[in-house]
Amino acid sequence: MTTVRRAVLTLPAAPLGPDNPLPALRAPARAGAHAVDARTLAGLPRDMARGIGRAPLRSLLPVPLRDGYGRDRVPTDLDTIVIENDRLRATVLPGLGGRIHSLHHKPTGRELVHRNPVLQPAAFALNGAWFAGGVEWNIGATGHTALSCSPLHAATVRAPDGGPMLRLWEWERLRDLPFQVDLWLPEDSDFLYVGVRIRNPHERPAPVYWWSNTAVPEDRRILAPADAAWHHGYERGLDRVPVPADDTGTDRTYPLNSGHAADWFYDLPDGRRRWIAALAADGTGLVQTSTDALRGRKLFVWGTGRGGRRWQEWLTEPGAPGYAEMQAGLARTQLEHLELPGEAEFSWLEAYGPLAADPAAALGDDWTAARTDVERALDAALPRTAVDAAYTAWRERAADAAPETVLAAGSGWGALEVLRGGYELPGTPFPESTLGPEQEPWRALLRTGVLPPPAKGAGPGAPLVSAPWRDMLETAPADPSTEYHLGIAQWHAGDRAQAVRSWERGLRGADASWPLLYCLAVADREEGHPERAAERFAEAFADHAGHDGSAGGGAVAAALGREAVTALLATGRADRARQVWARLPEEVRGRGAFRLLEARILLAEGRPDAARAVFDEGFEVADLGEGAETLGELWARLTDEPLPDAYEFRMRPGP
């Protein structure tokens, strides 16, 4: 019998800490790592180029940046939901994006995915905190979802065969779309079925992105039914290359054959069955297959270079085995977004399970024979017709079924949107009972036309930026708090000049000016006025320092101080940067990110030996971003010596 039950998993984990209290007005920091230069874009197929250019994020609004975590791990109890039959056991983390942490095959005792022995946040999600391992559900925009470390709603539902099914659902705020992920195990099945649906309840079309990412041990061969792939590295290129071997004769379907981090998006021919597999030397491993709507398949590797190995260690613990990712998505590449018409939906079915192929064929030099043998083994284990039939049964009998037993709660943002829009979303209820303190001011605006100001000493509250909320803010009585939120919504809409005017109006009567000054400083920097931006960042920091005792004050001081020091250094104001740094709490100055700022200040003051001493003492920047080369660049200004391994995070070829 299949069962769904709650459980607890204890892992060494670094606490997430508080979200960044400043509005995320800028584009994701990771956007550059996934960019394509104009010359490459011009040579791509027209539909691919359109998908790459469709609705890029101008900011992270309305979601917050999650950068409050560190690297000190302590044993932590994590709520899980376990779905199992007598063949498979899947362990799901509903409070962390619905991640499948483990997929255990009972008859063989094999773990089918890379199961991370620790929970270590790192700055890989669109909004920061993300962690490695298992199977993750990425929705929103190119990159790891902003929900990577956020809770989802979870409940039991009746599966198509009448057994229990686990439903996960939430409202994705970057694209303003609800989605659901249904997981079930038919009795005696070796395959976990996953039904996914993304709905657009609005009249307007919406850009849609989805990739299911599965971490697998990197000592595997990654196979898919393709003779070519789109190769993307960290040098802004996108080239169509042969599979499995490139022009050097190196077989890139083995992750450990690559020296540097890179993506290979397999170019699956139309009409071919969609699948991807990771097989060990004995021919056994994991296979993922789906209905045809989930078109893309991808291999991501960290590479064997110093930077890739350092990242592998950074994301887990020293001595832990490395991993690669096999992925499946709606488009051919992760750089593209599809358009979902208004009041329409995308849905599909995925299946994950063990596979045993002939190792002589599947791992041999004959690529056609390798693919053929894997597909033969897959057809024997799970025919394509069975996947299509399971999808039809799920859509007809289960996708709209009402949840039965609630197992976990997500955010209240979906409830607020349903309350505002009156949407009917069978199967994914967002009841008013899930509204919380963050949503209360917005519910008041919806009911009364007035946005209540925050309590004295409190921060300005979470923003909302979609057109309906912007319209309400424009007609609400003007006060500093309303002007602040209106400016954020206008900024998100691309009306930057009007946003600046709103923030400037808000300054006139503001008790605490730092939220508005911060926004104006970002606007100055984005519009090419770095000196004025630096002054406003410093003024915002000073204003906040004059309001002692404010809620979340430590997080605000750290965020504003980091912005101010960085901006002042960029404009040659080392003296002012030192003054701001000195006013930060001692605990904040001891964090790795601020030790790095200290080294930069020392260098700007003409004290390279003291800056070098900071490196020699050792520090870790917990939220170091993907593709970031800051450490190496600063080190090169201090010495001609090779960059120590502890600071080597470069993901592209280099000295």
mmCIF file of C-alpha atoms in Angstrom, residues 352 382 389:
data_model
loop_
_atom_site.group_PDB
_atom_site.id
_atom_site.type_symbol
_atom_site.label_atom_id
_atom_site.label_comp_id
_atom_site.label_asym_id
_atom_site.label_seq_id
_atom_site.Cartn_x
_atom_site.Cartn_y
_atom_site.Cartn_z
ATOM 1 C CA TYR A 352 11.443 9.184 -11.925
ATOM 2 C CA LEU A 382 7.895 2.101 -18.205
ATOM 3 C CA ALA A 389 -2.101 7.221 -19.926
#
